[in-house]
mmCIF file of C-alpha atoms in Angstrom:
data_model
loop_
_atom_site.group_PDB
_atom_site.id
_atom_site.type_symbol
_atom_site.label_atom_id
_atom_site.label_comp_id
_atom_site.label_asym_id
_atom_site.label_seq_id
_atom_site.Cartn_x
_atom_site.Cartn_y
_atom_site.Cartn_z
ATOM 1 C CA MET P 20 -11.789 18.782 -261.701
ATOM 2 C CA LYS P 21 -10.202 17.111 -258.664
ATOM 3 C CA MET P 22 -10.017 13.356 -258.786
ATOM 4 C CA ALA P 23 -9.031 11.033 -255.997
ATOM 5 C CA ASN P 24 -7.691 7.560 -255.448
ATOM 6 C CA PHE P 25 -10.247 4.655 -255.746
ATOM 7 C CA LEU P 26 -11.475 3.059 -252.596
ATOM 8 C CA MET P 27 -12.365 -0.561 -251.740
ATOM 9 C CA ARG P 28 -15.905 -1.676 -252.706
ATOM 10 C CA LYS P 29 -18.625 -1.456 -250.091
ATOM 11 C CA ASN P 30 -22.135 -2.780 -249.442
ATOM 12 C CA THR P 31 -24.527 -1.638 -252.114
ATOM 13 C CA ALA P 32 -27.114 1.157 -251.417
ATOM 14 C CA VAL P 33 -27.515 1.103 -247.700
ATOM 15 C CA ALA P 34 -28.504 3.925 -245.405
ATOM 16 C CA GLU P 35 -25.818 4.878 -242.875
ATOM 17 C CA VAL P 36 -26.362 6.654 -239.632
ATOM 18 C CA THR P 37 -23.364 8.392 -238.066
ATOM 19 C CA ASP P 38 -25.035 11.031 -235.908
ATOM 20 C CA GLY P 39 -28.353 9.553 -234.717
ATOM 21 C CA THR P 40 -30.386 11.281 -237.438
ATOM 22 C CA HIS P 41 -33.767 9.701 -238.174
ATOM 23 C CA LEU P 42 -33.724 8.561 -241.719
ATOM 24 C CA SER P 43 -36.430 7.807 -244.246
ATOM 25 C CA ALA P 44 -36.272 4.536 -246.137
ATOM 26 C CA ASP P 45 -37.042 6.390 -249.464
ATOM 27 C CA VAL P 46 -34.031 5.135 -251.478
ATOM 28 C CA THR P 47 -33.715 1.626 -252.816
ATOM 29 C CA ARG P 48 -31.348 -0.038 -255.249
ATOM 30 C CA VAL P 49 -32.717 -0.998 -258.650
ATOM 31 C CA ASP P 50 -29.821 -1.882 -260.806
ATOM 32 C CA ALA P 51 -26.063 -1.344 -261.473
ATOM 33 C CA VAL P 52 -23.694 -1.583 -264.346
ATOM 34 C CA ASP P 53 -19.894 -1.379 -264.870
ATOM 35 C CA VAL P 54 -19.436 1.109 -267.822
ATOM 36 C CA ALA P 55 -15.749 -0.328 -268.098
ATOM 37 C CA ARG P 56 -14.209 2.846 -269.285
ATOM 38 C CA GLY P 57 -12.494 3.991 -266.105
ATOM 39 C CA ALA P 58 -13.552 6.675 -263.576
ATOM 40 C CA ILE P 59 -16.639 8.687 -264.350
ATOM 41 C CA GLY P 60 -16.266 12.469 -264.048
ATOM 42 C CA ASP P 61 -19.923 13.627 -264.611
ATOM 43 C CA ILE P 62 -23.342 12.291 -265.536
ATOM 44 C CA ALA P 63 -26.605 13.796 -266.875
ATOM 45 C CA ALA P 64 -29.982 12.476 -267.720
ATOM 46 C CA THR P 65 -31.682 13.558 -271.019
ATOM 47 C CA ASP P 66 -35.416 14.170 -271.493
ATOM 48 C CA ASP P 67 -35.733 11.232 -273.740
ATOM 49 C CA GLY P 68 -34.450 8.469 -271.329
ATOM 50 C CA MET P 69 -30.725 8.459 -271.856
ATOM 51 C CA LEU P 70 -27.689 8.856 -269.469
ATOM 52 C CA VAL P 71 -24.613 10.632 -270.633
ATOM 53 C CA VAL P 72 -21.440 9.880 -268.671
ATOM 54 C CA THR P 73 -17.878 11.279 -269.130
ATOM 55 C CA ASN P 74 -14.970 8.808 -268.926
ATOM 56 C CA TYR P 75 -12.242 11.313 -268.364
ATOM 57 C CA SER P 76 -9.261 8.737 -268.361
ATOM 58 C CA ASP P 77 -10.500 7.166 -271.666
ATOM 59 C CA ASP P 78 -11.350 10.337 -273.661
ATOM 60 C CA THR P 79 -14.771 9.029 -274.305
ATOM 61 C CA VAL P 80 -18.428 9.750 -273.546
ATOM 62 C CA SER P 81 -20.674 6.705 -272.917
ATOM 63 C CA LEU P 82 -24.404 6.740 -273.650
ATOM 64 C CA LEU P 83 -26.674 4.528 -271.543
ATOM 65 C CA ARG P 84 -30.420 3.663 -271.528
ATOM 66 C CA ALA P 85 -31.693 5.180 -268.294
ATOM 67 C CA ASP P 86 -34.211 2.320 -267.615
ATOM 68 C CA THR P 87 -31.858 -0.689 -268.133
ATOM 69 C CA LEU P 88 -28.365 0.992 -267.849
ATOM 70 C CA ALA P 89 -27.474 -0.715 -271.033
ATOM 71 C CA VAL P 90 -24.627 1.042 -272.853
ATOM 72 C CA THR P 91 -25.803 1.919 -276.237
ATOM 73 C CA GLY P 92 -22.809 3.860 -277.582
ATOM 74 C CA VAL P 93 -19.400 5.332 -276.951
ATOM 75 C CA VAL P 94 -18.304 8.586 -278.484
ATOM 76 C CA ALA P 95 -14.682 9.713 -278.647
ATOM 77 C CA VAL P 96 -13.842 13.310 -277.793
ATOM 78 C CA PRO P 97 -10.797 15.543 -278.313
ATOM 79 C CA GLY P 98 -9.351 15.428 -274.796
ATOM 80 C CA GLU P 99 -10.298 14.450 -271.226
ATOM 81 C CA PRO P 100 -14.020 14.950 -270.746
ATOM 82 C CA PHE P 101 -15.152 16.194 -267.381
ATOM 83 C CA ALA P 102 -18.419 18.293 -267.161
ATOM 84 C CA VAL P 103 -21.548 17.473 -269.191
ATOM 85 C CA ALA P 104 -24.821 19.328 -269.716
ATOM 86 C CA VAL P 105 -27.783 18.159 -271.738
ATOM 87 C CA ALA P 106 -30.632 19.991 -273.575
ATOM 88 C CA ASP P 107 -32.783 19.490 -276.623
ATOM 89 C CA GLY P 108 -31.241 16.184 -277.808
ATOM 90 C CA ARG P 109 -27.594 17.411 -277.476
ATOM 91 C CA ALA P 110 -24.952 16.756 -274.950
ATOM 92 C CA TYR P 111 -22.356 19.466 -274.280
ATOM 93 C CA VAL P 112 -19.050 18.092 -272.964
ATOM 94 C CA SER P 113 -16.151 20.122 -271.721
ATOM 95 C CA THR P 114 -12.819 18.574 -272.475
ATOM 96 C CA SER P 115 -9.179 19.368 -271.672
ATOM 97 C CA SER P 116 -5.995 18.473 -273.695
ATOM 98 C CA SER P 117 -2.456 19.689 -273.932
ATOM 99 C CA SER P 118 -3.379 22.258 -276.609
ATOM 100 C CA SER P 119 -6.583 23.699 -275.316
ATOM 101 C CA ASP P 120 -9.825 23.334 -273.493
ATOM 102 C CA ALA P 121 -12.883 22.963 -275.650
ATOM 103 C CA VAL P 122 -16.683 22.064 -275.690
ATOM 104 C CA SER P 123 -17.756 19.255 -277.808
ATOM 105 C CA VAL P 124 -21.377 18.965 -278.986
ATOM 106 C CA ILE P 125 -22.744 15.383 -279.186
ATOM 107 C CA ASP P 126 -25.979 14.446 -281.018
ATOM 108 C CA THR P 127 -27.356 11.851 -278.687
ATOM 109 C CA VAL P 128 -29.444 10.198 -281.416
ATOM 110 C CA THR P 129 -26.727 9.768 -283.950
ATOM 111 C CA GLN P 130 -24.148 9.452 -281.335
ATOM 112 C CA THR P 131 -21.670 11.648 -283.049
ATOM 113 C CA VAL P 132 -19.725 14.840 -282.386
ATOM 114 C CA VAL P 133 -21.360 17.522 -284.462
ATOM 115 C CA ALA P 134 -19.399 20.607 -283.399
ATOM 116 C CA THR P 135 -16.429 21.613 -281.301
ATOM 117 C CA TYR P 136 -15.625 24.978 -279.814
ATOM 118 C CA SER P 137 -12.031 25.551 -278.785
ATOM 119 C CA LEU P 138 -11.638 27.983 -275.809
ATOM 120 C CA ALA P 139 -8.645 29.604 -274.328
ATOM 121 C CA PHE P 140 -7.948 29.361 -270.646
ATOM 122 C CA SER P 141 -9.101 26.883 -268.176
ATOM 123 C CA VAL P 142 -12.827 25.584 -268.294
ATOM 124 C CA THR P 143 -14.037 24.940 -264.731
ATOM 125 C CA ALA P 144 -17.799 24.781 -265.009
ATOM 126 C CA MET P 145 -20.614 24.571 -267.593
ATOM 127 C CA ALA P 146 -24.454 24.751 -267.974
ATOM 128 C CA ALA P 147 -26.958 24.885 -270.771
ATOM 129 C CA SER P 148 -30.127 26.863 -271.112
ATOM 130 C CA PRO P 149 -33.372 24.962 -270.801
ATOM 131 C CA ASP P 150 -34.009 25.246 -274.568
ATOM 132 C CA GLY P 151 -30.488 24.393 -275.498
ATOM 133 C CA LYS P 152 -29.861 27.514 -277.471
ATOM 134 C CA ARG P 153 -27.119 28.806 -275.255
ATOM 135 C CA VAL P 154 -24.269 27.038 -273.343
ATOM 136 C CA TYR P 155 -22.470 28.896 -270.615
ATOM 137 C CA VAL P 156 -18.840 27.889 -269.901
ATOM 138 C CA GLY P 157 -17.017 29.304 -266.754
ATOM 139 C CA ARG P 158 -13.295 30.017 -267.466
ATOM 140 C CA THR P 159 -10.501 31.075 -265.120
ATOM 141 C CA GLY P 160 -7.461 33.040 -266.252
ATOM 142 C CA ASP P 161 -4.708 34.872 -264.413
ATOM 143 C CA GLY P 162 -6.524 37.084 -261.909
ATOM 144 C CA TYR P 163 -9.919 37.082 -263.714
ATOM 145 C CA ALA P 164 -12.894 34.954 -264.407
ATOM 146 C CA ASP P 165 -15.447 35.038 -267.216
ATOM 147 C CA VAL P 166 -18.251 33.063 -268.782
ATOM 148 C CA VAL P 167 -18.172 32.093 -272.477
ATOM 149 C CA VAL P 168 -21.629 32.209 -274.169
ATOM 150 C CA ILE P 169 -21.990 29.750 -277.019
ATOM 151 C CA ASP P 170 -24.922 30.520 -279.220
ATOM 152 C CA THR P 171 -25.669 26.992 -280.523
ATOM 153 C CA THR P 172 -28.205 28.262 -283.124
ATOM 154 C CA ALA P 173 -26.029 30.876 -284.696
ATOM 155 C CA GLU P 174 -22.734 29.147 -283.783
ATOM 156 C CA ARG P 175 -21.428 32.317 -282.311
ATOM 157 C CA VAL P 176 -19.303 32.787 -279.140
ATOM 158 C CA GLY P 177 -19.336 35.833 -276.690
ATOM 159 C CA THR P 178 -18.101 36.519 -273.213
ATOM 160 C CA ILE P 179 -19.465 37.890 -269.949
ATOM 161 C CA ASP P 180 -16.912 39.369 -267.464
ATOM 162 C CA ILE P 181 -17.604 38.023 -264.042
ATOM 163 C CA ALA P 182 -14.900 39.120 -261.527
ATOM 164 C CA THR P 183 -11.297 39.893 -261.095
ATOM 165 C CA GLY P 184 -8.829 39.368 -258.181
ATOM 166 C CA ALA P 185 -5.911 37.248 -256.847
ATOM 167 C CA GLY P 186 -6.716 33.534 -257.132
ATOM 168 C CA ILE P 187 -10.218 34.088 -258.546
ATOM 169 C CA GLY P 188 -11.915 31.056 -259.954
ATOM 170 C CA ILE P 189 -15.397 29.789 -260.941
ATOM 171 C CA ASP P 190 -16.687 26.689 -259.200
ATOM 172 C CA ALA P 191 -20.125 26.345 -260.695
ATOM 173 C CA VAL P 192 -22.532 27.815 -263.279
ATOM 174 C CA ARG P 193 -26.331 27.408 -263.359
ATOM 175 C CA VAL P 194 -29.207 28.794 -265.453
ATOM 176 C CA ASP P 195 -32.634 29.436 -263.862
ATOM 177 C CA PRO P 196 -35.680 27.635 -265.264
ATOM 178 C CA THR P 197 -36.714 30.740 -267.340
ATOM 179 C CA GLY P 198 -33.271 31.004 -269.008
ATOM 180 C CA ARG P 199 -32.996 34.690 -268.089
ATOM 181 C CA ARG P 200 -30.637 34.563 -265.119
ATOM 182 C CA LEU P 201 -27.305 32.998 -264.900
ATOM 183 C CA TYR P 202 -25.826 32.132 -261.457
ATOM 184 C CA VAL P 203 -22.039 31.871 -261.162
ATOM 185 C CA ALA P 204 -20.121 30.643 -258.059
ATOM 186 C CA THR P 205 -16.749 32.370 -257.545
ATOM 187 C CA THR P 206 -14.032 31.927 -254.959
ATOM 188 C CA ASP P 207 -10.964 33.958 -254.297
ATOM 189 C CA ALA P 208 -8.597 34.895 -251.440
ATOM 190 C CA ARG P 209 -11.415 36.841 -249.675
ATOM 191 C CA GLY P 210 -13.984 34.075 -249.785
ATOM 192 C CA SER P 211 -16.850 32.897 -252.075
ATOM 193 C CA ALA P 212 -19.758 34.632 -253.727
ATOM 194 C CA LEU P 213 -22.874 33.916 -255.770
ATOM 195 C CA VAL P 214 -22.855 36.280 -258.792
ATOM 196 C CA VAL P 215 -26.275 36.915 -260.534
ATOM 197 C CA VAL P 216 -26.046 37.837 -264.239
ATOM 198 C CA ASP P 217 -28.871 39.082 -266.495
ATOM 199 C CA VAL P 218 -28.449 36.913 -269.646
ATOM 200 C CA GLU P 219 -30.037 39.436 -272.126
ATOM 201 C CA THR P 220 -27.864 42.344 -271.055
ATOM 202 C CA ALA P 221 -24.722 40.249 -270.035
ATOM 203 C CA ARG P 222 -24.371 42.383 -266.992
ATOM 204 C CA VAL P 223 -23.819 41.381 -263.299
ATOM 205 C CA GLN P 224 -26.987 42.315 -261.459
ATOM 206 C CA ARG P 225 -26.009 41.289 -257.857
ATOM 207 C CA THR P 226 -23.299 39.545 -255.893
ATOM 208 C CA VAL P 227 -24.152 37.700 -252.589
ATOM 209 C CA SER P 228 -21.263 36.884 -250.233
ATOM 210 C CA VAL P 229 -21.324 33.226 -249.189
ATOM 211 C CA GLY P 230 -18.013 32.691 -247.297
ATOM 212 C CA SER P 231 -16.755 29.048 -247.536
ATOM 213 C CA PRO P 232 -15.703 27.680 -251.090
ATOM 214 C CA ILE P 233 -18.652 26.954 -253.186
ATOM 215 C CA ARG P 234 -18.886 23.439 -254.784
ATOM 216 C CA ASP P 235 -22.203 23.542 -256.623
ATOM 217 C CA ILE P 236 -25.437 25.519 -257.084
ATOM 218 C CA ALA P 237 -29.116 24.560 -257.605
ATOM 219 C CA VAL P 238 -31.679 27.124 -258.460
ATOM 220 C CA ALA P 239 -35.492 26.879 -257.910
ATOM 221 C CA ASP P 240 -37.738 29.950 -258.571
ATOM 222 C CA ASP P 241 -36.435 32.780 -256.191
ATOM 223 C CA VAL P 242 -34.218 30.418 -254.164
ATOM 224 C CA ALA P 243 -30.757 29.183 -254.665
ATOM 225 C CA TYR P 244 -29.221 26.131 -252.886
ATOM 226 C CA VAL P 245 -25.544 26.717 -252.562
ATOM 227 C CA LEU P 246 -23.282 23.762 -251.619
ATOM 228 C CA THR P 247 -20.084 24.780 -249.765
ATOM 229 C CA SER P 248 -17.161 22.992 -247.833
ATOM 230 C CA ASP P 249 -13.884 23.789 -246.135
ATOM 231 C CA ARG P 250 -11.483 22.011 -243.868
ATOM 232 C CA THR P 251 -12.681 23.664 -240.722
ATOM 233 C CA SER P 252 -16.512 23.296 -240.838
ATOM 234 C CA GLY P 253 -16.988 20.552 -243.335
ATOM 235 C CA GLY P 254 -19.904 20.675 -245.732
ATOM 236 C CA ALA P 255 -23.088 22.816 -245.704
ATOM 237 C CA VAL P 256 -26.016 23.814 -247.967
ATOM 238 C CA LYS P 257 -26.891 27.496 -247.695
ATOM 239 C CA VAL P 258 -30.321 28.822 -248.833
ATOM 240 C CA VAL P 259 -30.075 32.140 -250.650
ATOM 241 C CA ASP P 260 -33.252 34.254 -251.084
ATOM 242 C CA LEU P 261 -32.534 35.704 -254.603
ATOM 243 C CA SER P 262 -35.108 38.446 -254.334
ATOM 244 C CA LYS P 263 -33.493 39.814 -251.200
ATOM 245 C CA GLY P 264 -29.994 38.759 -251.965
ATOM 246 C CA ARG P 265 -29.211 37.167 -248.584
ATOM 247 C CA ILE P 266 -28.757 33.849 -246.917
ATOM 248 C CA THR P 267 -31.850 32.645 -245.063
ATOM 249 C CA GLY P 268 -30.953 29.172 -243.916
ATOM 250 C CA THR P 269 -28.187 26.731 -243.515
ATOM 251 C CA ALA P 270 -28.085 22.912 -243.479
ATOM 252 C CA GLU P 271 -24.848 21.534 -241.816
ATOM 253 C CA LEU P 272 -23.751 18.293 -243.389
ATOM 254 C CA GLY P 273 -20.987 17.461 -241.009
ATOM 255 C CA ILE P 274 -17.372 16.794 -241.590
ATOM 256 C CA GLY P 275 -16.795 15.592 -245.117
ATOM 257 C CA ALA P 276 -15.927 16.773 -248.619
ATOM 258 C CA PRO P 277 -19.039 17.335 -250.606
ATOM 259 C CA THR P 278 -18.397 18.102 -254.275
ATOM 260 C CA GLN P 279 -21.584 18.048 -256.207
ATOM 261 C CA MET P 280 -25.411 18.411 -255.766
ATOM 262 C CA SER P 281 -28.537 17.637 -257.831
ATOM 263 C CA VAL P 282 -32.034 18.676 -256.706
ATOM 264 C CA SER P 283 -35.329 16.886 -257.550
ATOM 265 C CA ALA P 284 -37.852 18.475 -259.886
ATOM 266 C CA ASP P 285 -40.212 19.316 -256.943
ATOM 267 C CA LYS P 286 -37.166 20.831 -255.153
ATOM 268 C CA THR P 287 -37.919 18.815 -251.937
ATOM 269 C CA ARG P 288 -34.825 16.838 -252.045
ATOM 270 C CA ALA P 289 -31.070 17.585 -252.722
ATOM 271 C CA TYR P 290 -28.747 14.654 -253.417
ATOM 272 C CA ILE P 291 -25.218 15.586 -252.450
ATOM 273 C CA VAL P 292 -22.157 13.716 -253.365
ATOM 274 C CA ASP P 293 -19.906 13.588 -250.255
ATOM 275 C CA TYR P 294 -16.676 11.800 -249.578
ATOM 276 C CA ASP P 295 -17.942 8.242 -249.522
ATOM 277 C CA ASN P 296 -21.626 8.514 -249.657
ATOM 278 C CA VAL P 297 -24.606 10.366 -251.235
ATOM 279 C CA THR P 298 -26.378 12.553 -248.635
ATOM 280 C CA VAL P 299 -30.061 13.227 -249.028
ATOM 281 C CA LEU P 300 -31.287 16.554 -247.740
ATOM 282 C CA CYS P 301 -34.866 17.567 -247.293
ATOM 283 C CA THR P 302 -34.927 21.211 -248.471
ATOM 284 C CA LEU P 303 -38.289 21.783 -246.708
ATOM 285 C CA THR P 304 -36.787 21.135 -243.288
ATOM 286 C CA LEU P 305 -33.065 21.356 -243.984
ATOM 287 C CA LYS P 306 -32.606 18.051 -242.349
ATOM 288 C CA ILE P 307 -30.591 15.023 -243.520
ATOM 289 C CA VAL P 308 -32.909 12.192 -244.336
ATOM 290 C CA ASN P 309 -30.521 9.684 -245.667
ATOM 291 C CA ARG P 310 -26.878 8.793 -246.346
ATOM 292 C CA VAL P 311 -26.576 6.288 -249.266
ATOM 293 C CA GLN P 312 -23.663 4.198 -249.934
ATOM 294 C CA VAL P 313 -22.984 2.459 -253.261
ATOM 295 C CA ASP P 314 -20.414 -0.018 -254.441
ATOM 296 C CA ALA P 315 -17.533 2.396 -254.776
ATOM 297 C CA ARG P 316 -16.763 6.076 -253.943
ATOM 298 C CA PRO P 317 -19.443 8.217 -255.761
ATOM 299 C CA SER P 318 -18.170 10.971 -258.155
ATOM 300 C CA CYS P 319 -21.422 12.442 -259.377
ATOM 301 C CA VAL P 320 -25.258 12.223 -259.430
ATOM 302 C CA ALA P 321 -28.182 12.881 -261.773
ATOM 303 C CA VAL P 322 -31.849 12.797 -260.812
ATOM 304 C CA ASP P 323 -34.798 11.991 -263.057
ATOM 305 C CA SER P 324 -37.827 13.023 -260.954
ATOM 306 C CA ASP P 325 -40.374 11.903 -263.606
ATOM 307 C CA ALA P 326 -39.106 8.382 -263.479
ATOM 308 C CA GLY P 327 -38.402 8.521 -259.738
ATOM 309 C CA ARG P 328 -34.734 7.535 -260.281
ATOM 310 C CA LEU P 329 -31.449 8.665 -258.877
ATOM 311 C CA TYR P 330 -28.310 7.726 -260.854
ATOM 312 C CA VAL P 331 -25.002 7.635 -259.019
ATOM 313 C CA ALA P 332 -21.767 7.315 -260.939
ATOM 314 C CA ASP P 333 -18.430 6.449 -259.218
ATOM 315 C CA TYR P 334 -14.649 6.588 -259.486
ATOM 316 C CA ALA P 335 -14.527 2.784 -260.287
ATOM 317 C CA GLY P 336 -16.541 3.389 -263.462
ATOM 318 C CA GLY P 337 -19.893 2.150 -262.393
ATOM 319 C CA VAL P 338 -23.379 3.591 -262.418
ATOM 320 C CA THR P 339 -26.034 2.715 -259.784
ATOM 321 C CA GLN P 340 -29.711 3.194 -260.393
ATOM 322 C CA LEU P 341 -31.740 3.971 -257.227
ATOM 323 C CA SER P 342 -35.549 4.452 -256.818
ATOM 324 C CA VAL P 343 -36.339 7.604 -254.879
ATOM 325 C CA GLU P 344 -39.551 8.917 -253.473
ATOM 326 C CA SER P 345 -40.620 12.503 -253.441
ATOM 327 C CA ALA P 346 -40.945 14.070 -249.923
ATOM 328 C CA LYS P 347 -44.288 13.941 -248.180
ATOM 329 C CA PRO P 348 -46.076 17.308 -247.600
ATOM 330 C CA LEU P 349 -44.317 19.197 -244.845
ATOM 331 C CA LEU P 350 -47.180 19.275 -242.319
ATOM 332 C CA TYR P 351 -47.766 15.472 -242.770
ATOM 333 C CA SER P 352 -44.115 14.566 -242.438
ATOM 334 C CA GLN P 353 -43.859 16.209 -239.001
ATOM 335 C CA PHE P 354 -46.112 13.476 -237.679
ATOM 336 C CA VAL P 355 -44.431 10.563 -239.337
ATOM 337 C CA ALA P 356 -41.622 8.945 -237.418
ATOM 338 C CA THR P 357 -39.148 6.589 -238.898
ATOM 339 C CA ASN P 358 -36.704 4.455 -237.002
ATOM 340 C CA PRO P 359 -33.010 4.997 -237.619
ATOM 341 C CA ILE P 360 -31.247 2.336 -239.670
ATOM 342 C CA TYR P 361 -27.915 1.297 -238.346
ATOM 343 C CA VAL P 362 -25.158 -0.385 -240.222
ATOM 344 C CA PRO P 363 -21.667 -1.552 -238.911
ATOM 345 C CA GLN P 364 -19.111 1.156 -238.983
ATOM 346 C CA ALA P 365 -16.448 0.742 -241.649
ATOM 347 C CA VAL P 366 -12.692 1.675 -241.273
ATOM 348 C CA GLU P 367 -12.602 5.432 -240.675
ATOM 349 C CA LEU P 368 -11.281 7.297 -243.791
ATOM 350 C CA GLU P 369 -9.557 10.663 -243.791
ATOM 351 C CA PRO P 370 -11.522 13.388 -245.696
ATOM 352 C CA ALA P 371 -10.134 14.385 -249.072
ATOM 353 C CA ALA P 372 -8.106 17.518 -249.302
ATOM 354 C CA VAL P 373 -10.143 20.595 -250.209
#
């Protein structure tokens, strides 16, 4: 995972307009906490009101109450933790050490590591099935990429071959809501692609060419939202019709360096971690409706749509809790105008290297 230098602290949770976009005031700050364990690499929200954050420079995972942001426990893991996925009372954390990469399984109730799976080669992405019975880990070797499948019930490990080629890598892995399809983002010297895998047969069903390097994926029914970015055109979200296997829409995010995306449960909002803000995209109109800044440069986000909360973690080790509203119905929103909110421009920062 790419990490960057920390930036000076900024005003908390304000909407920023840089391009005349009309913004909705649907994001407000609720609370914030300093986890005090160094930079945060990833964050996930559990179904029982917990937040799991990875402290990659501290070799620990912190557990927080989602409502108050109180830190309730800290769990040591065997290496630098970066990606985290949660399901069925467990947190699955990928770690990297001098000896090997691994996936640690944390019981979020007892706050202990209950299993560790050592994996050869570089782990670059991870996802868990909705029922928590399978964990999918994207790996990159020399000229090939595969996905390790961890059967958490039987405690067995298998692999799915994804692709080969010079410089091939896996940037993101996601499972659809049914748990039957796996979506893998790959990038090589020829460009990027979205690979669709049938989980039961462990076979690649379809490959959709995307183009620019893929940073993240979100899946909803027969649609995939693919976050991309490159030096030339900046960031974009591309809408892929999974039934037809083609791109049907694109939302341009402007010049920046987006790295991660989380989508609300109703799939009307995409929250995108960009260079120094969280960009809020309406997936109904493919228009930017907010650009939110928090105290420090954001590293990752998690959304709890049931509670109406967005959690933004940052490179300074903090977590900010924001209240977010669902999008209004599309036909109604076309008649509702909101005035743009302007804030003074800060010193211009160079985009991070991609």
